[in-house]
Amino acid sequence: MVTVVQSLPFPRVSRVRHLGPNWYASVMGTAIVGSAGAALPAGSRVPVPVCAVVWALSAGCLLMLMGSRVRHWVRHRDQAVAHLLDPGMAPFYGCLAMALLAVGGGALTVGRVLIGTGAAVAVDSVLFVAGTAVGLASAVAVPYLMAVRHRVEPGQATPVWLLPLVAPMVSAALGPLLVPHLPAGQPRETLLLACFALFGVSLLATLLMLPLVFARLITRGPLPLALMPTLFLVLGPLGQSTTAVGNFADVAPGVVPAPYDQGFGLLAVLYGVPVMGFALLWLGLASAHVVRALREGMRFSMTWWAFTFPVGTCVTGAAALARHTGLAVYGWLAIGLYALLVAAWGAAAVGTVRGLVSGELPAEPRPVPAAPRSGTGRTRSDAVR
């Protein structure tokens, strides 16, 4: 028997007990809808006031969720510790970092129309520092726990393992937004190069982990149905890194000396084009697996939020390529991916609200029979509720 998490009704008094860090994915997925809508090529952008309302929704969700998570640690410390010791749940602590960063970046790109530029810079600065610190801590702590406490096996590898490693890439992509608001000279150059270092941290760590995920998929067969949406998580480091190099190129002139400023422009194209190509390949592969899973009866779970933020990063990545190559095809790609993002967000949001209203979410995990193929990966966590 293995444990795949499914939703169960439970008494209201225990709702917070089963609230894991995976719920931060809903904040990330909501924030990226606003930010990506404003990043689309000129003429097709979603109106900034509409994006700002979406950002405000994500900020409100972040505040409520953080309050609930504090309550969880205070009243259900045993469950919180169990989450850290669960290889299926611990990686979701990377979502906390990315939620902070996504809301912070959204404050500066679209939220400023609601709160003003000065307040937006202050909010983004605080959340960027906090999110980067949490992201770096997760990128070290989670792999450490996996090595010394979790005792994982190759057959257990899932794209969820990428989450703590992607968080520094989100910092790398959103940090350049703050560069123009720093004093000219070394402060701006320091932040830009620090973001470039974070880019390297996440990229190299992802290159170490991704082969494990792909090998498990090829040699052990499809993931369990509830985990199938997590295949979309692989798009996160691909789209976010393409976004990052594009943002580096946007702010580098006048910040770093020549010829390095032009080097960032070259990197935006020479790195972004092939990586976006691989992202589209993976999107096709992941979509095929999800279609198969739907035919086999895949039901809604919190893993459906994996359809949102990773796709959103590909939207901003394609928009960055449209800016730096001047090719209309990337603009159309960004628009098409954004339509997919909005549809995915709608499906995930409706399923989540329905589960909360009915009392099925957040739910206690229960064991279910193993998948037919003996090598199929499984999880013990409630990360897929």
XYZ file of C-alpha atoms in Angstrom:
385
model
C 0.000 0.000 0.000
C 1.164 3.528 -0.704
C -0.317 6.819 0.287
C -1.669 9.131 -2.363
C -3.475 12.079 -0.848
C -7.147 12.433 -1.495
C -9.710 14.873 -0.145
C -11.930 13.791 2.745
C -14.598 15.637 4.718
C -13.462 16.576 8.200
C -14.674 18.553 11.212
C -14.209 22.291 10.935
C -12.164 22.340 14.128
C -9.347 20.466 12.421
C -9.253 22.348 9.123
C -6.026 24.185 9.840
C -4.270 20.990 10.942
C -3.988 19.734 7.383
C -3.079 23.088 5.808
C 0.329 22.512 4.243
C 2.807 24.836 2.512
C 1.526 23.532 -0.832
C -1.352 26.017 -0.485
C 1.028 28.867 -1.288
C 0.861 27.635 -4.884
C -2.591 29.226 -5.123
C -1.067 32.617 -4.267
C 1.669 32.167 -6.874
C -0.830 31.085 -9.511
C -3.082 34.060 -8.870
C -0.291 36.648 -8.774
C 1.175 35.504 -12.092
C -2.172 36.026 -13.855
C -1.922 39.754 -13.138
C 1.814 40.124 -13.776
C 1.797 38.106 -16.990
C -1.222 39.989 -18.307
C 0.662 43.274 -17.981
C 3.787 41.774 -19.603
C 2.095 40.857 -22.876
C 3.238 42.715 -26.023
C 1.821 46.187 -26.562
C -1.640 46.112 -28.059
C -2.599 42.837 -26.414
C -1.916 43.625 -22.760
C -4.627 43.154 -20.203
C -5.612 46.595 -18.813
C -3.437 47.440 -15.821
C -6.419 48.142 -13.515
C -7.724 44.616 -14.170
C -4.291 43.161 -13.463
C -4.099 45.261 -10.311
C -7.356 43.762 -9.022
C -5.959 40.272 -9.584
C -2.788 41.280 -7.751
C -4.847 42.600 -4.838
C -6.629 39.247 -4.669
C -3.284 37.422 -4.519
C -2.011 39.790 -1.822
C -5.134 39.222 0.260
C -4.806 35.458 -0.143
C -1.158 35.657 0.919
C -2.019 37.537 4.109
C -4.816 35.139 5.038
C -2.749 32.078 4.244
C 0.274 33.278 6.211
C -1.973 33.932 9.201
C -3.426 30.425 8.913
C 0.034 28.906 8.594
C 1.205 30.700 11.732
C -1.810 29.262 13.517
C -0.908 25.848 12.107
C 2.606 26.018 13.577
C 1.287 27.215 16.940
C -1.599 24.764 17.360
C -0.430 21.784 15.277
C 3.337 21.784 15.621
C 3.478 17.997 15.341
C 1.869 18.127 11.903
C 4.107 21.005 10.828
C 7.204 19.020 11.782
C 5.778 15.985 9.990
C 5.502 18.096 6.834
C 9.202 18.929 7.024
C 10.068 15.249 7.409
C 7.874 14.211 4.473
C 9.749 14.135 1.133
C 6.478 14.782 -0.668
C 5.601 17.899 1.342
C 8.901 19.513 2.391
C 9.739 20.782 -1.142
C 6.605 22.928 -1.036
C 8.353 25.292 1.359
C 9.813 26.720 -1.837
C 6.271 27.871 -2.643
C 6.318 30.186 0.381
C 9.330 31.981 -1.061
C 7.830 32.175 -4.535
C 4.506 33.445 -3.210
C 6.263 36.283 -1.386
C 8.288 37.132 -4.490
C 5.331 36.910 -6.880
C 3.181 39.250 -4.804
C 6.112 41.614 -4.298
C 6.931 41.768 -7.995
C 3.264 42.245 -8.833
C 3.102 45.211 -6.479
C 5.660 47.024 -8.606
C 4.388 45.999 -12.044
C 0.620 46.395 -11.557
C -0.187 47.042 -7.887
C 1.290 50.526 -8.025
C -1.916 51.844 -9.625
C -3.726 50.953 -6.394
C -1.148 51.777 -3.716
C 1.191 54.244 -5.441
C 4.730 53.779 -6.706
C 6.420 54.602 -3.406
C 4.394 52.058 -1.459
C 4.824 49.498 -4.246
C 8.612 49.851 -4.094
C 8.535 49.460 -0.314
C 6.297 46.365 -0.488
C 8.390 44.782 -3.218
C 11.635 45.504 -1.364
C 10.422 43.832 1.826
C 8.910 40.826 0.062
C 11.911 40.448 -2.256
C 14.338 40.281 0.665
C 12.089 37.933 2.639
C 11.322 35.721 -0.347
C 14.954 35.503 -1.397
C 16.043 34.576 2.128
C 13.355 31.896 2.433
C 14.140 30.634 -1.066
C 17.853 30.236 -0.406
C 17.135 28.570 2.935
C 14.747 26.139 1.235
C 17.222 25.419 -1.555
C 19.726 24.283 1.065
C 17.514 22.816 3.790
C 15.183 20.671 1.688
C 17.910 18.800 -0.252
C 19.756 18.387 3.057
C 16.687 16.824 4.673
C 16.199 14.617 1.637
C 19.752 13.354 2.031
C 19.889 12.785 5.789
C 16.275 12.265 6.930
C 13.883 11.461 4.102
C 15.612 8.387 2.687
C 14.098 8.775 -0.772
C 14.526 6.333 -3.648
C 14.890 7.077 -7.387
C 11.410 5.725 -8.034
C 9.935 8.414 -5.778
C 11.288 11.315 -7.847
C 8.630 13.795 -8.960
C 8.780 17.349 -10.336
C 7.805 18.533 -6.832
C 11.480 18.083 -5.938
C 12.260 21.062 -8.179
C 10.229 23.558 -6.135
C 12.860 24.676 -3.584
C 15.441 24.919 -6.359
C 13.311 27.186 -8.559
C 12.728 29.786 -5.839
C 16.118 31.546 -6.362
C 15.292 31.800 -10.080
C 12.127 33.722 -9.217
C 14.297 36.126 -7.217
C 16.635 36.412 -10.192
C 13.761 37.264 -12.528
C 12.019 39.790 -10.274
C 15.026 41.458 -8.649
C 15.838 43.562 -11.743
C 12.523 45.388 -11.248
C 14.052 47.055 -8.195
C 17.332 48.048 -9.869
C 16.092 51.409 -11.268
C 14.855 52.371 -7.805
C 18.314 52.084 -6.225
C 20.973 54.826 -6.274
C 23.057 54.810 -9.438
C 26.444 53.139 -9.332
C 27.437 50.208 -7.181
C 24.034 49.623 -5.522
C 22.381 48.988 -8.880
C 25.229 46.905 -10.247
C 25.427 44.869 -7.039
C 21.744 43.960 -7.141
C 21.851 43.072 -10.833
C 24.886 40.815 -10.444
C 23.396 39.293 -7.291
C 20.339 38.370 -9.346
C 22.637 36.900 -11.987
C 24.278 34.808 -9.256
C 20.842 33.608 -8.111
C 20.164 32.672 -11.731
C 23.241 30.447 -11.643
C 22.319 28.922 -8.285
C 18.910 27.835 -9.497
C 19.928 26.828 -13.010
C 22.754 24.521 -11.950
C 20.702 22.984 -9.140
C 17.828 22.350 -11.559
C 20.194 20.707 -14.034
C 21.197 18.298 -11.269
C 17.627 17.418 -10.289
C 15.790 17.362 -13.615
C 17.518 14.211 -14.956
C 16.241 12.293 -11.904
C 12.687 13.371 -12.671
C 12.914 12.535 -16.367
C 14.605 9.177 -15.732
C 11.920 8.211 -13.238
C 9.191 9.103 -15.739
C 10.761 7.081 -18.546
C 11.853 4.028 -16.573
C 9.012 3.726 -14.023
C 6.006 4.807 -16.057
C 3.460 7.609 -15.558
C 3.014 9.322 -12.224
C -0.061 8.557 -10.087
C -3.116 10.417 -11.350
C -3.168 12.931 -8.486
C 0.453 13.871 -9.175
C 0.172 14.119 -12.955
C -0.326 17.938 -12.991
C 3.067 18.342 -11.307
C 4.693 17.594 -14.657
C 3.936 21.222 -15.486
C 6.301 22.295 -12.687
C 9.228 21.597 -15.016
C 8.112 24.604 -17.057
C 8.848 26.844 -14.053
C 12.645 26.959 -14.227
C 12.514 27.066 -18.031
C 10.120 29.984 -18.372
C 11.449 31.836 -15.334
C 15.064 31.627 -16.464
C 14.084 32.957 -19.900
C 12.249 35.788 -18.166
C 15.274 36.455 -15.973
C 17.784 36.853 -18.794
C 15.346 39.127 -20.598
C 14.968 41.306 -17.519
C 18.748 41.415 -17.055
C 19.086 42.746 -20.594
C 16.384 45.343 -19.977
C 18.194 47.025 -17.082
C 21.869 46.264 -17.818
C 22.628 49.332 -20.011
C 24.003 52.039 -17.752
C 24.174 49.658 -14.796
C 27.087 47.407 -15.752
C 30.016 48.668 -17.846
C 30.457 47.886 -21.537
C 30.768 45.368 -23.081
C 29.015 43.381 -20.335
C 25.781 45.320 -20.776
C 25.612 44.145 -24.380
C 26.494 40.649 -23.228
C 23.252 40.479 -21.278
C 21.378 41.357 -24.470
C 23.078 38.496 -26.304
C 22.342 36.140 -23.428
C 18.648 37.010 -23.544
C 18.423 35.669 -27.098
C 21.096 32.961 -27.208
C 19.850 31.394 -23.972
C 16.162 32.218 -24.181
C 15.410 30.877 -27.661
C 16.587 27.265 -27.137
C 15.237 27.081 -23.589
C 11.820 28.284 -24.694
C 11.938 25.678 -27.429
C 12.516 22.954 -24.835
C 9.730 24.425 -22.697
C 7.289 23.986 -25.583
C 8.479 20.404 -26.045
C 7.889 19.693 -22.360
C 4.505 21.433 -22.500
C 3.454 19.006 -25.214
C 4.744 15.999 -23.267
C 3.116 17.084 -20.006
C -0.178 17.891 -21.746
C -0.281 14.428 -23.312
C 0.175 12.836 -19.886
C -2.539 15.018 -18.369
C -5.018 14.218 -21.140
C -4.365 10.529 -20.546
C -4.853 11.014 -16.798
C -8.168 12.832 -17.336
C -9.403 9.939 -19.436
C -8.457 7.587 -16.618
C -10.444 9.557 -14.087
C -8.086 12.178 -12.650
C -10.075 14.364 -10.251
C -9.374 17.827 -8.903
C -6.690 18.177 -6.253
C -4.443 21.002 -5.120
C -1.824 19.848 -7.633
C -3.965 21.521 -10.306
C -2.321 24.791 -9.255
C 0.777 23.420 -11.005
C -0.996 24.349 -14.249
C -0.778 28.062 -13.402
C 2.487 29.628 -12.234
C 4.812 27.554 -14.475
C 2.736 28.433 -17.546
C 2.755 32.066 -16.422
C 6.545 32.092 -16.397
C 6.489 30.894 -19.993
C 4.183 33.796 -20.835
C 6.654 36.317 -19.406
C 9.550 34.426 -21.016
C 7.925 34.545 -24.448
C 7.123 38.233 -23.949
C 10.794 38.868 -23.104
C 11.856 37.124 -26.304
C 9.365 39.218 -28.265
C 11.017 42.370 -26.862
C 14.573 41.298 -27.570
C 14.157 39.580 -30.935
C 11.418 41.776 -32.401
C 9.736 38.632 -33.751
C 5.940 38.699 -33.794
C 5.804 34.936 -33.359
C 6.920 35.240 -29.742
C 4.252 37.813 -29.094
C 1.599 35.456 -30.426
C 3.113 32.658 -28.359
C 2.826 34.790 -25.227
C -0.826 35.543 -25.984
C -1.638 31.874 -26.596
C 0.080 30.781 -23.407
C -1.709 33.496 -21.463
C -5.065 32.175 -22.655
C -3.989 28.748 -21.388
C -2.932 30.314 -18.075
C -6.278 32.016 -17.537
C -8.168 28.798 -18.311
C -5.941 26.833 -15.930
C -6.353 29.429 -13.177
C -10.114 29.317 -13.575
C -10.194 25.528 -13.257
C -7.884 25.508 -10.221
C -9.696 28.389 -8.504
C -13.153 26.887 -8.995
C -11.998 23.508 -7.702
C -10.355 25.077 -4.661
C -13.327 27.260 -3.738
C -15.673 24.324 -4.184
C -13.487 22.187 -1.912
C -13.291 24.876 0.755
C -17.043 25.481 0.736
C -17.845 21.774 0.890
C -15.311 21.144 3.655
C -13.269 18.705 1.573
C -10.229 21.028 1.636
C -7.832 21.075 3.293
C -8.221 17.320 3.808
C -6.506 14.596 5.752
C -4.608 12.107 3.564
C -5.687 8.490 3.346
C -4.005 5.418 1.841
C -5.178 4.073 -1.483
C -4.140 0.990 -3.474
C -0.895 1.178 -5.391
C -0.897 1.931 -9.087
C -0.926 -1.096 -11.406
C 2.707 -0.695 -12.479
C 4.936 -1.696 -9.608
C 7.467 0.997 -10.352
C 5.049 3.897 -10.442
C 6.174 6.742 -8.181
C 4.162 7.508 -5.073
C 4.021 9.997 -2.291
C 3.242 9.746 1.393
C 2.371 13.410 1.748
C -0.788 15.444 1.683
C 0.799 17.703 -0.912
C -1.731 16.770 -3.569
C -4.866 17.499 -1.630
